[in-house]
Amino acid sequence: RTLWEQITGELQGEILIELGDDARASILSEMAPSEIAEAANELEADELADIVEQLPTTQQESVLAEVSPQLRDSLRVNLTYAEDSAGRLMSGDAIAIRSDMRLEAVARFLRRQGYLPDHTDCLMVVDREGALLGRLPLEALLLRDPHSTVDEWMECDIDQVTGDMPENEVARLFERHDLISVPVVDDYGILVGRITVDDIVDVLRSEADGAYMQRVGLDGEEDLFAPVWLSARRRATWLGINLLTAILAAWVIGQFQETLEHLVALAVLMPIVASMGGIAGSQTLTLTIRGLAMGQLAEGNRGALMSKEVCVSILNGLLWATAVALVAVVWFRDWGIGGVIALAVGANMLCASVAGVAIPLALKRMGSDPALSGAVVLTTVTDVVGFLSFLGLATLLLT
């Protein structure tokens, strides 16, 4: 807070949008609406939307009353769209021109305006009602006959998105087509704004951070220095789920207590079975989740992925089951134990690979995020199957 008081108003807005939610909420709670508005006037509407949403409803209206009319109108449009949609990413600074204008007239118009919005690679071409017709690359103004008209050089077959398109789909569009900007239209094809590559970089970074955090059960929005009670509450749920899965695995082991009492070697080797299955499953799970996120998996190729992963698990299972078996024979001088652990490692790696594909697909179909809960479910499967196969085979073959 001491540092915040030394920062000028024109920089406060830029800093607010970079802060974590908890830190931002703490600072906003001590700022007057006029102070927030002063900082907000330096921001784009899509950036300001994230800040305004954290304010109480009454304070939101006070801030909106203080900002410039143009920013207020753009912000109201952004807030009509759902969070994580294209409409929340867009800015209203797209430059629109008519198709019957001459290029020299367009150039004069731009000179009178005196500036170009960041990441402007083209001008949007619209009709009298504002419906999007195409785009005019900026290079046309420099390289084409200034007496020619816009419709002679405009590109009509262009990428465009609607305001309700999910932001991750927009990000995939930018990735596939190497876009710098893309126009946003409403349900009637009217131009309402544009999305630029800097917004998409933020989306991709947020997706990567969220997926990384969720793999260990953390909230993707959690701040490093969030309050103790809030952090503890966020993490408690997944610690509880992990405890339940650990109890399930322990219960499976408990069913073979007599076998373990007779063959102490099994207790020594048991973690190897679960670990090999866990690693094999995690590799497949990561690839499958990545494929789903990037739109590379569809109904038509899921069977091919499953077949490929089964073949990979069989080859790796044969290799590493043999290696583990030889280690067990040399260690304990017992071919029976070597055979049992080889069968268990092979079976668990095969099951883990199948689960690594099936679990994300099933969670996706149920509407759950595979990145959030896939690893927990997979760990349970590999632990239970690994212990059950190893101890079950030992009970049948060695006792």
Short mmCIF file of C-alpha atoms in Angstrom, two decimals:
data_model
loop_
_atom_site.label_atom_id
_atom_site.label_comp_id
_atom_site.label_asym_id
_atom_site.label_seq_id
_atom_site.Cartn_x
_atom_site.Cartn_y
_atom_site.Cartn_z
CA ARG A 1 0.00 0.00 0.00
CA THR A 2 2.89 2.34 0.74
CA LEU A 3 4.31 1.75 -2.72
CA TRP A 4 0.88 2.15 -4.32
CA GLU A 5 0.53 5.66 -2.90
CA GLN A 6 3.71 6.71 -4.73
CA ILE A 7 2.44 5.60 -8.16
CA THR A 8 0.92 8.20 -10.47
CA GLY A 9 -2.64 7.79 -11.72
CA GLU A 10 -1.62 7.18 -15.34
CA LEU A 11 0.39 4.12 -14.27
CA GLN A 12 -2.07 2.79 -11.73
CA GLY A 13 -4.40 1.38 -14.37
CA GLU A 14 -1.61 -0.54 -16.10
CA ILE A 15 -0.52 -1.97 -12.76
CA LEU A 16 -4.03 -2.91 -11.63
CA ILE A 17 -4.62 -5.19 -14.62
CA GLU A 18 -1.37 -7.06 -13.93
CA LEU A 19 -2.10 -7.75 -10.26
CA GLY A 20 -3.55 -11.00 -8.99
CA ASP A 21 -7.20 -10.96 -8.01
CA ASP A 22 -6.58 -10.90 -4.26
CA ALA A 23 -4.03 -8.09 -4.36
CA ARG A 24 -6.18 -6.07 -6.77
CA ALA A 25 -9.28 -6.48 -4.59
CA SER A 26 -7.32 -5.29 -1.56
CA ILE A 27 -6.20 -2.10 -3.32
CA LEU A 28 -9.57 -1.39 -4.96
CA SER A 29 -11.31 -1.61 -1.59
CA GLU A 30 -9.36 1.46 -0.43
CA MET A 31 -9.76 3.56 -3.60
CA ALA A 32 -12.52 6.08 -4.18
CA PRO A 33 -14.58 5.75 -7.42
CA SER A 34 -12.95 8.91 -8.78
CA GLU A 35 -9.47 7.42 -8.21
CA ILE A 36 -10.47 4.19 -9.92
CA ALA A 37 -11.93 6.16 -12.84
CA GLU A 38 -8.73 8.18 -13.20
CA ALA A 39 -6.71 4.98 -13.46
CA ALA A 40 -9.34 3.37 -15.72
CA ASN A 41 -9.24 6.12 -18.35
CA GLU A 42 -5.80 4.88 -19.39
CA LEU A 43 -7.11 1.36 -20.12
CA GLU A 44 -8.94 -0.39 -22.93
CA ALA A 45 -12.51 -1.51 -22.32
CA ASP A 46 -11.58 -5.22 -22.24
CA GLU A 47 -8.95 -4.52 -19.57
CA LEU A 48 -11.26 -2.33 -17.51
CA ALA A 49 -13.98 -5.01 -17.52
CA ASP A 50 -11.83 -7.27 -15.32
CA ILE A 51 -11.43 -4.49 -12.77
CA VAL A 52 -15.04 -3.30 -12.74
CA GLU A 53 -16.35 -6.82 -12.17
CA GLN A 54 -14.53 -6.97 -8.83
CA LEU A 55 -16.36 -3.88 -7.53
CA PRO A 56 -19.72 -3.86 -5.73
CA THR A 57 -22.64 -2.98 -8.03
CA THR A 58 -23.14 0.48 -6.54
CA GLN A 59 -19.45 1.31 -6.93
CA GLN A 60 -19.48 0.06 -10.53
CA GLU A 61 -22.04 2.69 -11.50
CA SER A 62 -20.02 5.41 -9.74
CA VAL A 63 -16.88 4.46 -11.67
CA LEU A 64 -18.75 4.31 -14.98
CA ALA A 65 -20.11 7.80 -14.37
CA GLU A 66 -16.54 9.13 -13.98
CA VAL A 67 -14.88 7.60 -17.08
CA SER A 68 -15.01 9.06 -20.58
CA PRO A 69 -18.25 8.52 -22.56
CA GLN A 70 -16.44 6.53 -25.28
CA LEU A 71 -14.81 4.19 -22.76
CA ARG A 72 -18.12 3.84 -20.89
CA ASP A 73 -19.98 2.79 -24.04
CA SER A 74 -17.30 0.29 -25.03
CA LEU A 75 -17.23 -1.14 -21.52
CA ARG A 76 -20.98 -1.65 -21.43
CA VAL A 77 -20.72 -3.62 -24.68
CA ASN A 78 -17.93 -5.80 -23.27
CA LEU A 79 -19.86 -6.53 -20.09
CA THR A 80 -22.85 -7.86 -22.07
CA TYR A 81 -20.75 -10.86 -23.01
CA ALA A 82 -19.86 -13.77 -20.76
CA GLU A 83 -16.47 -14.04 -19.13
CA ASP A 84 -13.94 -16.02 -21.20
CA SER A 85 -15.72 -15.11 -24.45
CA ALA A 86 -14.50 -13.21 -27.51
CA GLY A 87 -16.73 -10.28 -26.59
CA ARG A 88 -14.83 -9.76 -23.34
CA LEU A 89 -11.48 -9.76 -25.16
CA MET A 90 -12.39 -7.31 -27.91
CA SER A 91 -11.61 -3.63 -28.04
CA GLY A 92 -13.73 -1.06 -29.85
CA ASP A 93 -10.84 0.64 -31.63
CA ALA A 94 -11.27 -1.04 -35.02
CA ILE A 95 -11.02 1.55 -37.83
CA ALA A 96 -13.94 1.10 -40.25
CA ILE A 97 -14.09 2.48 -43.80
CA ARG A 98 -16.52 2.22 -46.73
CA SER A 99 -15.82 0.12 -49.81
CA ASP A 100 -16.46 2.97 -52.28
CA MET A 101 -13.78 5.26 -50.79
CA ARG A 102 -10.64 6.00 -52.79
CA LEU A 103 -7.36 4.98 -51.21
CA GLU A 104 -6.15 8.59 -51.16
CA ALA A 105 -9.26 9.55 -49.17
CA VAL A 106 -8.57 6.76 -46.71
CA ALA A 107 -4.99 7.98 -46.28
CA ARG A 108 -6.19 11.55 -45.64
CA PHE A 109 -8.67 10.24 -43.07
CA LEU A 110 -5.91 8.40 -41.21
CA ARG A 111 -3.62 11.45 -41.26
CA ARG A 112 -6.39 13.62 -39.80
CA GLN A 113 -6.95 11.03 -37.06
CA GLY A 114 -3.26 11.29 -36.22
CA TYR A 115 -2.67 7.80 -34.79
CA LEU A 116 -3.27 4.08 -35.36
CA PRO A 117 -4.38 1.75 -32.57
CA ASP A 118 -1.78 -0.81 -31.52
CA HIS A 119 -1.49 -3.93 -33.71
CA THR A 120 -3.40 -2.38 -36.59
CA ASP A 121 -2.55 -4.48 -39.65
CA CYS A 122 -5.70 -3.68 -41.65
CA LEU A 123 -8.79 -1.49 -41.84
CA MET A 124 -12.27 -2.99 -41.57
CA VAL A 125 -14.56 -2.46 -44.55
CA VAL A 126 -18.26 -2.07 -43.74
CA ASP A 127 -21.48 -1.11 -45.54
CA ARG A 128 -23.83 1.74 -44.62
CA GLU A 129 -25.42 -0.32 -41.83
CA GLY A 130 -22.06 -1.27 -40.34
CA ALA A 131 -22.09 -4.87 -41.55
CA LEU A 132 -18.61 -6.28 -42.12
CA LEU A 133 -17.70 -6.76 -45.80
CA GLY A 134 -13.98 -7.48 -45.56
CA ARG A 135 -10.65 -5.91 -44.71
CA LEU A 136 -8.14 -3.64 -46.41
CA PRO A 137 -4.47 -4.46 -45.62
CA LEU A 138 -2.47 -1.36 -44.71
CA GLU A 139 0.07 -2.20 -47.39
CA ALA A 140 -2.57 -1.37 -50.02
CA LEU A 141 -2.39 2.29 -48.97
CA LEU A 142 1.34 2.32 -49.70
CA LEU A 143 1.64 0.08 -52.75
CA ARG A 144 -1.57 0.55 -54.75
CA ASP A 145 -2.82 3.34 -56.99
CA PRO A 146 -4.17 6.06 -54.64
CA HIS A 147 -6.95 6.80 -57.15
CA SER A 148 -8.28 3.22 -56.98
CA THR A 149 -11.12 2.33 -54.61
CA VAL A 150 -11.15 0.19 -51.51
CA ASP A 151 -13.33 -2.53 -53.07
CA GLU A 152 -10.62 -3.18 -55.69
CA TRP A 153 -8.09 -4.25 -53.06
CA MET A 154 -10.15 -5.40 -50.08
CA GLU A 155 -10.06 -9.01 -48.93
CA CYS A 156 -13.54 -10.47 -48.63
CA ASP A 157 -12.82 -14.05 -47.50
CA ILE A 158 -11.49 -13.27 -44.03
CA ASP A 159 -11.48 -14.77 -40.55
CA GLN A 160 -14.04 -13.31 -38.17
CA VAL A 161 -15.54 -14.30 -34.83
CA THR A 162 -18.75 -13.66 -32.96
CA GLY A 163 -18.82 -12.11 -29.53
CA ASP A 164 -20.05 -15.27 -27.82
CA MET A 165 -17.29 -17.54 -29.20
CA PRO A 166 -15.19 -19.03 -26.33
CA GLU A 167 -11.84 -17.31 -26.00
CA ASN A 168 -9.91 -20.60 -26.24
CA GLU A 169 -11.43 -21.18 -29.69
CA VAL A 170 -10.37 -17.69 -30.73
CA ALA A 171 -6.84 -18.48 -29.51
CA ARG A 172 -6.77 -21.63 -31.65
CA LEU A 173 -7.84 -19.52 -34.66
CA PHE A 174 -4.94 -17.12 -34.11
CA GLU A 175 -2.53 -20.04 -33.77
CA ARG A 176 -3.67 -21.80 -36.93
CA HIS A 177 -3.76 -18.73 -39.18
CA ASP A 178 -0.97 -16.59 -37.66
CA LEU A 179 -3.31 -13.65 -37.19
CA ILE A 180 -2.43 -10.23 -35.83
CA SER A 181 -6.04 -9.10 -35.42
CA VAL A 182 -9.51 -10.44 -36.15
CA PRO A 183 -12.85 -8.58 -36.39
CA VAL A 184 -15.70 -9.34 -33.99
CA VAL A 185 -19.29 -9.21 -35.28
CA ASP A 186 -22.69 -9.59 -33.65
CA ASP A 187 -25.40 -12.05 -34.66
CA TYR A 188 -26.36 -9.81 -37.59
CA GLY A 189 -22.83 -9.46 -38.97
CA ILE A 190 -22.41 -5.90 -37.66
CA LEU A 191 -18.82 -4.99 -36.74
CA VAL A 192 -18.59 -4.43 -32.98
CA GLY A 193 -14.83 -4.56 -32.35
CA ARG A 194 -11.64 -6.49 -32.90
CA ILE A 195 -9.31 -8.82 -31.01
CA THR A 196 -5.54 -8.41 -31.29
CA VAL A 197 -2.66 -10.78 -30.82
CA ASP A 198 -1.60 -9.25 -27.48
CA ASP A 199 -4.97 -10.26 -26.01
CA ILE A 200 -4.47 -13.82 -27.27
CA VAL A 201 -1.00 -14.04 -25.74
CA ASP A 202 -2.64 -13.28 -22.38
CA VAL A 203 -5.24 -16.02 -22.99
CA LEU A 204 -2.58 -18.61 -23.85
CA ARG A 205 -0.51 -17.67 -20.82
CA SER A 206 -3.55 -17.90 -18.58
CA GLU A 207 -4.46 -21.32 -20.00
CA ALA A 208 -0.93 -22.61 -19.44
CA ASP A 209 -0.78 -21.25 -15.88
CA GLY A 210 -4.22 -22.64 -15.07
CA ALA A 211 -3.45 -26.11 -16.42
CA TYR A 212 -0.17 -26.23 -14.49
CA MET A 213 -1.82 -25.18 -11.24
CA GLN A 214 -4.83 -27.44 -11.64
CA ARG A 215 -2.70 -30.53 -12.06
CA VAL A 216 -1.92 -30.28 -8.34
CA GLY A 217 -5.40 -29.15 -7.36
CA LEU A 218 -4.70 -25.43 -7.08
CA ASP A 219 -6.92 -22.62 -8.27
CA GLY A 220 -5.47 -21.17 -11.48
CA GLU A 221 -6.18 -17.66 -10.10
CA GLU A 222 -4.50 -18.16 -6.73
CA ASP A 223 -1.96 -15.50 -5.84
CA LEU A 224 1.44 -16.46 -4.48
CA PHE A 225 0.81 -14.34 -1.37
CA ALA A 226 -2.94 -14.80 -1.04
CA PRO A 227 -4.28 -14.70 2.56
CA VAL A 228 -3.55 -17.82 4.62
CA TRP A 229 -7.18 -18.73 5.30
CA LEU A 230 -8.19 -18.29 1.66
CA SER A 231 -5.27 -20.41 0.41
CA ALA A 232 -5.96 -23.13 2.96
CA ARG A 233 -9.65 -23.29 2.01
CA ARG A 234 -8.87 -23.51 -1.72
CA ARG A 235 -6.42 -26.37 -1.24
CA ALA A 236 -8.42 -28.33 1.33
CA THR A 237 -10.84 -29.84 -1.21
CA TRP A 238 -8.20 -31.57 -3.27
CA LEU A 239 -6.23 -32.65 -0.23
CA GLY A 240 -9.43 -34.31 0.99
CA ILE A 241 -10.00 -36.02 -2.36
CA ASN A 242 -6.40 -37.21 -2.36
CA LEU A 243 -6.86 -38.63 1.15
CA LEU A 244 -9.90 -40.63 0.03
CA THR A 245 -8.05 -42.08 -2.95
CA ALA A 246 -5.07 -42.94 -0.72
CA ILE A 247 -7.40 -44.70 1.72
CA LEU A 248 -8.85 -46.71 -1.17
CA ALA A 249 -5.36 -47.80 -2.25
CA ALA A 250 -4.46 -48.66 1.36
CA TRP A 251 -7.65 -50.72 1.69
CA VAL A 252 -6.67 -52.75 -1.37
CA ILE A 253 -3.26 -53.43 0.20
CA GLY A 254 -4.96 -54.39 3.45
CA GLN A 255 -6.85 -57.21 1.73
CA PHE A 256 -3.51 -58.97 1.19
CA GLN A 257 -2.11 -58.60 4.68
CA GLU A 258 -1.37 -62.31 5.12
CA THR A 259 0.50 -62.47 1.82
CA LEU A 260 2.63 -59.47 2.79
CA GLU A 261 3.45 -61.04 6.16
CA HIS A 262 4.83 -64.14 4.43
CA LEU A 263 6.66 -62.36 1.59
CA VAL A 264 8.34 -59.18 2.82
CA ALA A 265 9.88 -58.72 -0.65
CA LEU A 266 6.44 -57.78 -1.96
CA ALA A 267 6.29 -54.73 0.31
CA VAL A 268 9.70 -53.63 -0.96
CA LEU A 269 8.79 -54.01 -4.64
CA MET A 270 5.19 -52.81 -4.46
CA PRO A 271 5.92 -49.07 -5.02
CA ILE A 272 7.68 -49.90 -8.30
CA VAL A 273 4.48 -51.28 -9.81
CA ALA A 274 2.41 -48.22 -8.93
CA SER A 275 5.17 -45.82 -10.00
CA MET A 276 5.68 -47.37 -13.45
CA GLY A 277 1.93 -47.30 -14.10
CA GLY A 278 1.67 -43.74 -12.84
CA ILE A 279 4.39 -42.44 -15.16
CA ALA A 280 3.03 -44.28 -18.19
CA GLY A 281 -0.47 -43.02 -17.50
CA SER A 282 0.68 -39.44 -16.89
CA GLN A 283 2.45 -39.34 -20.26
CA THR A 284 -0.69 -40.48 -22.08
CA LEU A 285 -2.94 -38.23 -19.97
CA THR A 286 -0.83 -35.15 -20.76
CA LEU A 287 -0.87 -35.83 -24.50
CA THR A 288 -4.64 -36.44 -24.50
CA ILE A 289 -5.43 -33.28 -22.53
CA ARG A 290 -3.18 -31.28 -24.86
CA GLY A 291 -4.93 -32.78 -27.88
CA LEU A 292 -8.35 -31.85 -26.48
CA ALA A 293 -7.22 -28.30 -25.66
CA MET A 294 -5.83 -27.74 -29.16
CA GLY A 295 -8.81 -29.28 -30.95
CA GLN A 296 -6.76 -32.17 -32.36
CA LEU A 297 -9.06 -34.88 -30.96
CA ALA A 298 -12.48 -35.57 -32.45
CA GLU A 299 -14.87 -38.53 -32.60
CA GLY A 300 -13.20 -39.85 -35.75
CA ASN A 301 -9.65 -40.21 -34.42
CA ARG A 302 -10.09 -41.15 -30.77
CA GLY A 303 -10.02 -44.86 -31.59
CA ALA A 304 -6.76 -44.40 -33.48
CA LEU A 305 -5.22 -42.66 -30.46
CA MET A 306 -6.35 -45.44 -28.14
CA SER A 307 -4.89 -48.11 -30.45
CA LYS A 308 -1.59 -46.25 -30.71
CA GLU A 309 -1.28 -45.81 -26.93
CA VAL A 310 -2.11 -49.49 -26.31
CA CYS A 311 0.65 -50.53 -28.73
CA VAL A 312 3.12 -48.14 -27.09
CA SER A 313 2.24 -49.46 -23.62
CA ILE A 314 2.68 -53.08 -24.75
CA LEU A 315 6.15 -52.39 -26.18
CA ASN A 316 7.28 -50.37 -23.17
CA GLY A 317 5.59 -52.85 -20.83
CA LEU A 318 7.53 -55.77 -22.30
CA LEU A 319 10.78 -53.83 -22.07
CA TRP A 320 10.48 -52.52 -18.54
CA ALA A 321 8.64 -55.51 -17.08
CA THR A 322 11.59 -57.64 -18.18
CA ALA A 323 14.05 -55.16 -16.68
CA VAL A 324 12.20 -55.01 -13.35
CA ALA A 325 11.88 -58.80 -13.26
CA LEU A 326 15.64 -59.26 -13.71
CA VAL A 327 16.32 -56.75 -10.93
CA ALA A 328 13.91 -58.59 -8.61
CA VAL A 329 15.48 -61.99 -9.39
CA VAL A 330 19.01 -60.71 -8.75
CA TRP A 331 17.88 -58.89 -5.59
CA PHE A 332 15.76 -61.62 -3.96
CA ARG A 333 17.00 -64.72 -5.85
CA ASP A 334 13.42 -65.77 -6.55
CA TRP A 335 12.17 -66.35 -10.11
CA GLY A 336 8.59 -66.46 -8.86
CA ILE A 337 8.74 -62.91 -7.53
CA GLY A 338 10.40 -61.78 -10.78
CA GLY A 339 7.58 -63.28 -12.85
CA VAL A 340 4.86 -61.79 -10.66
CA ILE A 341 6.25 -58.25 -10.76
CA ALA A 342 6.81 -58.51 -14.52
CA LEU A 343 3.16 -59.43 -15.10
CA ALA A 344 1.95 -56.74 -12.70
CA VAL A 345 4.10 -53.98 -14.25
CA GLY A 346 3.01 -54.92 -17.76
CA ALA A 347 -0.68 -55.07 -16.80
CA ASN A 348 -0.57 -51.79 -14.90
CA MET A 349 1.22 -49.92 -17.70
CA LEU A 350 -1.35 -51.19 -20.20
CA CYS A 351 -4.24 -50.19 -17.95
CA ALA A 352 -2.63 -46.80 -17.24
CA SER A 353 -2.32 -45.99 -20.95
CA VAL A 354 -5.94 -46.92 -21.61
CA ALA A 355 -7.02 -44.83 -18.61
CA GLY A 356 -4.83 -41.93 -19.78
CA VAL A 357 -6.93 -41.67 -22.93
CA ALA A 358 -10.32 -42.68 -21.52
CA ILE A 359 -10.35 -40.48 -18.40
CA PRO A 360 -9.93 -37.08 -20.14
CA LEU A 361 -12.48 -38.04 -22.81
CA ALA A 362 -14.99 -39.14 -20.16
CA LEU A 363 -14.45 -36.01 -18.03
CA LYS A 364 -14.81 -33.80 -21.11
CA ARG A 365 -18.09 -35.49 -22.02
CA MET A 366 -19.38 -34.95 -18.47
CA GLY A 367 -18.53 -31.25 -18.68
CA SER A 368 -15.61 -31.42 -16.23
CA ASP A 369 -12.16 -30.00 -16.90
CA PRO A 370 -9.73 -32.92 -17.51
CA ALA A 371 -6.77 -30.76 -16.48
CA LEU A 372 -8.36 -30.19 -13.07
CA SER A 373 -9.34 -33.73 -12.03
CA GLY A 374 -7.74 -36.08 -14.55
CA ALA A 375 -4.50 -36.59 -12.62
CA VAL A 376 -6.34 -37.46 -9.38
CA VAL A 377 -8.53 -40.06 -11.08
CA LEU A 378 -5.57 -41.53 -12.96
CA THR A 379 -3.49 -41.86 -9.79
CA THR A 380 -6.31 -43.74 -8.13
CA VAL A 381 -6.64 -46.12 -11.09
CA THR A 382 -2.92 -46.87 -11.37
CA ASP A 383 -2.49 -47.36 -7.60
CA VAL A 384 -5.50 -49.63 -7.22
CA VAL A 385 -4.81 -51.67 -10.37
CA GLY A 386 -1.10 -51.87 -9.60
CA PHE A 387 -1.52 -53.08 -6.02
CA LEU A 388 -4.40 -55.37 -6.91
CA SER A 389 -2.60 -57.06 -9.79
CA PHE A 390 0.73 -57.41 -7.96
CA LEU A 391 -0.63 -58.67 -4.65
CA GLY A 392 -3.39 -60.70 -6.31
CA LEU A 393 -0.94 -62.55 -8.56
CA ALA A 394 1.43 -63.07 -5.62
CA THR A 395 -1.40 -64.56 -3.58
CA LEU A 396 -2.38 -66.92 -6.41
CA LEU A 397 1.10 -67.94 -7.52
CA LEU A 398 3.42 -67.63 -4.54
CA THR A 399 1.41 -68.64 -1.45
#
